[in-house]
Amino acid sequence: MLIPTVIALFIAYAKLDEKNKTIYDNHLDYLIRTFLIVFCMAFLIFIYFCITILLSLQSLYVDNYWENFLLSLPIFITPVFTISCVLWCIIRILNGMIKLYKQKDINPMTWFI
């Protein structure tokens, strides 16, 4: 999924000069902004995953059950956070594609739909 996204980003940047005062003006900005937000989310998920691994390794050396549970808790939160970010990305991209197909304008500065 990364390769088509990067290709779309390059196309969007290449067409920035041609987009002025067309229907694609806000759609290209929307695409670029979506990519940058998803890239930041992926980076934060990676950092969170690394911290989770370190905490779970530390929980191996803890004898107390509750401390072990609290140190292992981020392992269960990571998939939920990742799935919610992926769903957000899919919904945002589909919303942009539907509005582009209907040739409607879109606000690129929104965070949701």
Coordinates of N, CA, C and O in Angstrom, one line a residue:
M1 N 0.8 -1.2 0.0 CA 0.0 0.0 0.0 C 0.9 1.3 0.0 O 0.4 2.3 -0.4
L2 N 2.1 1.1 0.4 CA 3.0 2.3 0.5 C 3.4 2.8 -0.9 O 3.4 4.0 -1.1
I3 N 3.7 1.9 -1.8 CA 4.2 2.3 -3.1 C 3.1 3.1 -3.9 O 3.5 4.1 -4.4
P4 N 1.9 2.6 -4.0 CA 0.9 3.5 -4.7 C 0.7 4.8 -4.0 O 0.5 5.8 -4.7
T5 N 0.8 4.9 -2.7 CA 0.6 6.1 -2.0 C 1.8 7.1 -2.4 O 1.5 8.3 -2.6
V6 N 3.0 6.6 -2.4 CA 4.1 7.5 -2.7 C 4.0 7.9 -4.2 O 4.3 9.1 -4.5
I7 N 3.6 7.0 -5.1 CA 3.4 7.4 -6.5 C 2.4 8.5 -6.6 O 2.6 9.5 -7.3
A8 N 1.3 8.4 -5.9 CA 0.2 9.4 -5.9 C 0.7 10.7 -5.3 O 0.4 11.8 -5.9
L9 N 1.6 10.6 -4.3 CA 2.1 11.9 -3.8 C 3.0 12.6 -4.8 O 3.0 13.8 -4.9
F10 N 3.8 11.8 -5.5 CA 4.7 12.4 -6.5 C 3.9 13.0 -7.6 O 4.2 14.1 -8.1
I11 N 2.8 12.3 -8.0 CA 1.9 12.9 -9.1 C 1.3 14.2 -8.6 O 1.2 15.2 -9.3
A12 N 0.8 14.2 -7.3 CA 0.2 15.4 -6.8 C 1.2 16.6 -6.7 O 0.8 17.7 -7.1
Y13 N 2.4 16.3 -6.3 CA 3.4 17.4 -6.3 C 3.8 17.8 -7.7 O 4.0 19.0 -7.9
A14 N 3.8 16.9 -8.7 CA 4.1 17.2 -10.0 C 3.1 18.1 -10.7 O 3.3 18.9 -11.5
K15 N 1.8 17.9 -10.3 CA 0.7 18.6 -10.9 C 0.3 19.9 -10.1 O -0.7 20.5 -10.4
L16 N 1.1 20.3 -9.1 CA 0.8 21.5 -8.3 C 0.7 22.7 -9.2 O -0.1 23.6 -8.9
D17 N 1.5 22.9 -10.2 CA 1.5 24.1 -11.0 C 0.3 24.1 -11.9 O -0.2 25.2 -12.2
E18 N -0.2 23.0 -12.3 CA -1.4 22.9 -13.2 C -2.7 22.9 -12.5 O -3.8 23.0 -13.1
K19 N -2.7 22.9 -11.2 CA -4.0 22.7 -10.5 C -4.8 24.0 -10.2 O -5.9 24.0 -9.8
N20 N -4.1 25.1 -10.3 CA -4.8 26.4 -9.9 C -6.1 26.6 -10.6 O -6.2 26.5 -11.8
K21 N -7.1 26.9 -9.9 CA -8.4 27.3 -10.3 C -9.1 26.2 -11.1 O -9.8 26.4 -12.1
T22 N -8.8 24.9 -10.7 CA -9.5 23.8 -11.3 C -10.3 23.0 -10.2 O -10.1 23.4 -9.0
I23 N -11.0 22.0 -10.6 CA -11.7 21.2 -9.6 C -10.7 20.4 -8.7 O -11.0 20.0 -7.6
Y24 N -9.5 20.2 -9.3 CA -8.5 19.4 -8.6 C -7.7 20.2 -7.6 O -6.8 19.6 -6.9
D25 N -7.9 21.4 -7.5 CA -7.1 22.3 -6.7 C -7.1 21.8 -5.2 O -6.0 21.5 -4.6
N26 N -8.3 21.7 -4.6 CA -8.3 21.2 -3.3 C -8.1 19.7 -3.1 O -7.7 19.3 -2.0
H27 N -8.4 19.0 -4.1 CA -8.2 17.5 -4.0 C -6.8 17.1 -3.9 O -6.4 16.2 -3.2
L28 N -5.9 17.8 -4.6 CA -4.5 17.5 -4.5 C -3.9 18.0 -3.2 O -3.1 17.3 -2.6
D29 N -4.4 19.1 -2.7 CA -4.0 19.5 -1.3 C -4.5 18.5 -0.3 O -3.8 18.2 0.7
Y30 N -5.7 18.0 -0.5 CA -6.3 17.0 0.4 C -5.5 15.7 0.4 O -5.2 15.1 1.4
L31 N -5.0 15.3 -0.8 CA -4.2 14.1 -0.9 C -2.9 14.3 -0.3 O -2.4 13.4 0.5
I32 N -2.2 15.4 -0.5 CA -0.9 15.6 0.1 C -1.1 15.7 1.7 O -0.3 15.1 2.4
R33 N -2.1 16.4 2.1 CA -2.3 16.5 3.6 C -2.6 15.1 4.2 O -2.1 14.8 5.3
T34 N -3.4 14.3 3.5 CA -3.7 13.0 4.0 C -2.4 12.1 4.1 O -2.2 11.4 5.1
F35 N -1.6 12.2 3.1 CA -0.3 11.5 3.1 C 0.5 11.9 4.3 O 1.1 11.0 5.0
L36 N 0.7 13.2 4.5 CA 1.5 13.7 5.6 C 1.0 13.3 7.0 O 1.8 12.9 7.8
I37 N -0.3 13.3 7.1 CA -0.9 12.9 8.4 C -0.7 11.4 8.6 O -0.3 11.0 9.7
V38 N -0.9 10.6 7.6 CA -0.7 9.2 7.7 C 0.7 8.8 8.0 O 1.1 8.0 8.8
F39 N 1.7 9.6 7.3 CA 3.1 9.3 7.6 C 3.4 9.6 9.0 O 4.1 8.9 9.7
C40 N 2.9 10.7 9.6 CA 3.1 11.1 11.0 C 2.5 10.0 11.9 O 3.1 9.6 12.9
M41 N 1.3 9.5 11.6 CA 0.7 8.5 12.4 C 1.5 7.2 12.4 O 1.7 6.6 13.4
A42 N 2.0 6.8 11.2 CA 2.8 5.6 11.1 C 4.1 5.7 11.9 O 4.5 4.8 12.6
F43 N 4.7 6.9 11.9 CA 5.9 7.1 12.7 C 5.6 7.0 14.2 O 6.3 6.4 15.0
L44 N 4.5 7.6 14.6 CA 4.1 7.6 16.0 C 3.7 6.1 16.5 O 4.0 5.7 17.6
I45 N 3.1 5.4 15.6 CA 2.7 4.0 15.9 C 4.0 3.2 16.0 O 4.1 2.3 16.9
F46 N 5.0 3.4 15.2 CA 6.3 2.7 15.2 C 7.0 3.0 16.6 O 7.5 2.1 17.2
I47 N 7.0 4.3 17.0 CA 7.6 4.7 18.2 C 6.9 4.0 19.4 O 7.5 3.5 20.3
Y48 N 5.6 4.1 19.4 CA 4.7 3.5 20.4 C 5.0 1.9 20.5 O 5.1 1.4 21.5
F49 N 5.1 1.3 19.3 CA 5.4 -0.1 19.2 C 6.8 -0.4 19.9 O 6.9 -1.4 20.6
C50 N 7.8 0.4 19.6 CA 9.1 0.2 20.2 C 9.1 0.3 21.7 O 9.6 -0.5 22.4
I51 N 8.3 1.3 22.2 CA 8.2 1.5 23.6 C 7.4 0.3 24.2 O 7.8 -0.2 25.3
T52 N 6.4 -0.2 23.5 CA 5.7 -1.4 24.0 C 6.6 -2.6 24.1 O 6.5 -3.3 25.1
I53 N 7.4 -2.8 23.1 CA 8.3 -3.9 23.2 C 9.3 -3.8 24.4 O 9.5 -4.8 25.1
L54 N 9.8 -2.6 24.6 CA 10.7 -2.4 25.7 C 10.0 -2.6 27.1 O 10.5 -3.2 28.0
L55 N 8.8 -2.2 27.2 CA 8.0 -2.4 28.4 C 7.7 -3.9 28.6 O 7.7 -4.4 29.7
S56 N 7.4 -4.5 27.5 CA 7.0 -6.0 27.7 C 8.3 -6.8 28.0 O 8.2 -7.7 28.8
L57 N 9.4 -6.4 27.6 CA 10.7 -7.0 28.0 C 11.0 -6.8 29.4 O 11.5 -7.6 30.1
Q58 N 10.7 -5.6 29.9 CA 10.9 -5.2 31.3 C 9.9 -6.0 32.2 O 10.3 -6.3 33.3
S59 N 8.8 -6.3 31.7 CA 7.8 -7.0 32.5 C 8.2 -8.5 32.8 O 7.7 -9.1 33.7
L60 N 9.2 -9.0 32.0 CA 9.7 -10.3 32.3 C 10.4 -10.4 33.6 O 10.6 -11.4 34.2
Y61 N 11.0 -9.2 34.1 CA 11.8 -9.2 35.3 C 11.0 -8.7 36.5 O 11.6 -8.5 37.6
V62 N 9.7 -8.5 36.4 CA 8.8 -8.1 37.5 C 8.1 -9.3 38.0 O 7.5 -10.1 37.3
D63 N 8.1 -9.4 39.4 CA 7.5 -10.5 40.0 C 6.0 -10.2 40.4 O 5.2 -11.1 40.5
N64 N 5.7 -9.0 40.6 CA 4.3 -8.6 40.9 C 3.4 -8.7 39.7 O 3.7 -8.3 38.6
Y65 N 2.3 -9.4 39.9 CA 1.3 -9.6 38.9 C 0.8 -8.3 38.3 O 0.7 -8.2 37.1
W66 N 0.4 -7.4 39.1 CA -0.2 -6.1 38.7 C 0.8 -5.2 37.9 O 0.4 -4.6 36.9
E67 N 2.0 -5.2 38.4 CA 3.0 -4.4 37.7 C 3.3 -5.1 36.3 O 3.4 -4.4 35.3
N68 N 3.3 -6.4 36.3 CA 3.5 -7.1 35.0 C 2.3 -6.8 34.1 O 2.6 -6.6 32.9
F69 N 1.1 -6.8 34.6 CA -0.1 -6.5 33.8 C 0.0 -5.1 33.2 O -0.3 -4.9 32.0
L70 N 0.3 -4.1 34.0 CA 0.4 -2.7 33.6 C 1.5 -2.5 32.6 O 1.4 -1.7 31.7
L71 N 2.6 -3.2 32.7 CA 3.7 -3.1 31.8 C 3.4 -3.7 30.4 O 3.8 -3.3 29.4
S72 N 2.5 -4.7 30.5 CA 2.1 -5.5 29.2 C 0.9 -4.9 28.6 O 0.5 -5.3 27.5
L73 N 0.2 -4.0 29.3 CA -1.1 -3.4 28.7 C -0.9 -2.7 27.4 O -1.8 -2.9 26.5
P74 N 0.2 -2.0 27.1 CA 0.3 -1.4 25.8 C 0.3 -2.4 24.6 O 0.0 -2.0 23.5
I75 N 0.6 -3.6 24.9 CA 0.6 -4.6 23.8 C -0.8 -4.8 23.3 O -1.0 -5.0 22.1
F76 N -1.8 -4.7 24.1 CA -3.2 -4.8 23.7 C -3.8 -3.5 23.1 O -4.7 -3.6 22.3
I77 N -3.2 -2.4 23.4 CA -3.7 -1.1 22.9 C -3.1 -0.9 21.5 O -3.8 -0.2 20.6
T78 N -1.9 -1.4 21.2 CA -1.3 -1.1 19.9 C -2.1 -1.5 18.7 O -2.3 -0.7 17.8
P79 N -2.7 -2.7 18.7 CA -3.5 -3.1 17.5 C -4.7 -2.2 17.3 O -5.1 -1.9 16.2
V80 N -5.4 -1.9 18.4 CA -6.6 -1.0 18.4 C -6.2 0.4 17.8 O -6.9 0.9 16.9
F81 N -5.1 0.9 18.2 CA -4.6 2.2 17.7 C -4.3 2.1 16.3 O -4.6 3.0 15.5
T82 N -3.6 1.0 15.9 CA -3.2 0.8 14.5 C -4.4 0.7 13.6 O -4.5 1.3 12.5
I83 N -5.4 -0.2 14.0 CA -6.6 -0.4 13.2 C -7.4 0.9 13.0 O -7.9 1.2 12.0
S84 N -7.5 1.6 14.1 CA -8.3 2.9 14.0 C -7.6 3.9 13.1 O -8.3 4.6 12.3
C85 N -6.3 3.9 13.1 CA -5.6 4.8 12.1 C -5.7 4.4 10.7 O -5.9 5.2 9.8
V86 N -5.7 3.1 10.4 CA -5.9 2.6 9.1 C -7.3 2.8 8.6 O -7.5 3.3 7.5
L87 N -8.3 2.6 9.5 CA -9.7 2.9 9.1 C -9.9 4.4 8.8 O -10.6 4.8 7.9
W88 N -9.3 5.3 9.6 CA -9.4 6.7 9.4 C -8.8 7.0 8.0 O -9.4 7.8 7.2
C89 N -7.7 6.4 7.7 CA -7.0 6.7 6.4 C -7.9 6.2 5.2 O -8.1 6.9 4.2
I90 N -8.5 5.0 5.3 CA -9.3 4.5 4.3 C -10.6 5.4 4.1 O -11.0 5.7 2.9
I91 N -11.2 5.8 5.2 CA -12.4 6.6 5.1 C -12.1 7.9 4.4 O -12.8 8.4 3.6
R92 N -11.0 8.5 4.8 CA -10.6 9.8 4.3 C -10.3 9.7 2.8 O -10.7 10.6 2.0
I93 N -9.6 8.7 2.4 CA -9.3 8.6 1.0 C -10.5 8.3 0.1 O -10.7 8.8 -0.9
L94 N -11.4 7.4 0.6 CA -12.6 7.1 -0.1 C -13.5 8.3 -0.2 O -14.2 8.5 -1.2
N95 N -13.6 9.1 0.9 CA -14.4 10.4 0.8 C -13.8 11.3 -0.3 O -14.6 11.9 -1.0
G96 N -12.5 11.4 -0.4 CA -11.9 12.3 -1.4 C -12.2 11.7 -2.8 O -12.5 12.5 -3.7
M97 N -12.1 10.4 -3.0 CA -12.4 9.8 -4.3 C -13.8 10.0 -4.7 O -14.1 10.2 -5.9
I98 N -14.8 9.8 -3.8 CA -16.2 9.9 -4.1 C -16.5 11.4 -4.5 O -17.2 11.6 -5.5
K99 N -16.0 12.3 -3.7 CA -16.2 13.7 -4.1 C -15.5 14.1 -5.4 O -16.0 14.9 -6.1
L100 N -14.4 13.5 -5.7 CA -13.7 13.8 -6.9 C -14.6 13.2 -8.1 O -14.7 13.8 -9.1
Y101 N -15.1 12.0 -7.9 CA -15.9 11.4 -8.9 C -17.2 12.2 -9.2 O -17.6 12.3 -10.3
K102 N -17.8 12.8 -8.1 CA -19.0 13.6 -8.3 C -18.6 15.0 -8.7 O -19.5 15.9 -8.8
Q103 N -17.3 15.3 -8.8 CA -16.8 16.6 -9.1 C -17.3 17.7 -8.2 O -17.6 18.8 -8.6
K104 N -17.2 17.3 -6.9 CA -17.5 18.3 -5.8 C -16.2 18.8 -5.2 O -15.2 18.1 -5.2
D105 N -16.3 19.9 -4.6 CA -15.1 20.5 -4.0 C -15.0 19.9 -2.6 O -15.9 19.4 -2.0
I106 N -13.8 19.9 -2.1 CA -13.5 19.3 -0.8 C -12.6 20.3 0.0 O -11.8 21.0 -0.6
N107 N -12.8 20.3 1.3 CA -12.0 21.1 2.2 C -10.7 20.4 2.6 O -10.8 19.4 3.4
P108 N -9.5 20.7 2.1 CA -8.3 20.0 2.5 C -7.8 20.2 3.9 O -7.0 19.4 4.4
M109 N -8.4 21.2 4.6 CA -7.9 21.4 5.9 C -8.7 20.7 7.0 O -8.4 20.8 8.2
T110 N -9.6 19.8 6.7 CA -10.4 19.1 7.7 C -9.5 17.9 8.2 O -8.6 17.4 7.5
W111 N -9.8 17.4 9.4 CA -9.2 16.3 9.9 C -9.9 15.0 9.7 O -9.4 13.9 9.7
F112 N -11.2 15.1 9.5 CA -12.0 13.9 9.4 C -12.6 13.9 8.0 O -11.9 13.6 7.0
I113 N -13.8 14.1 7.8 CA -14.4 14.0 6.4 C -14.8 15.3 5.9 O -14.5 16.3 6.0

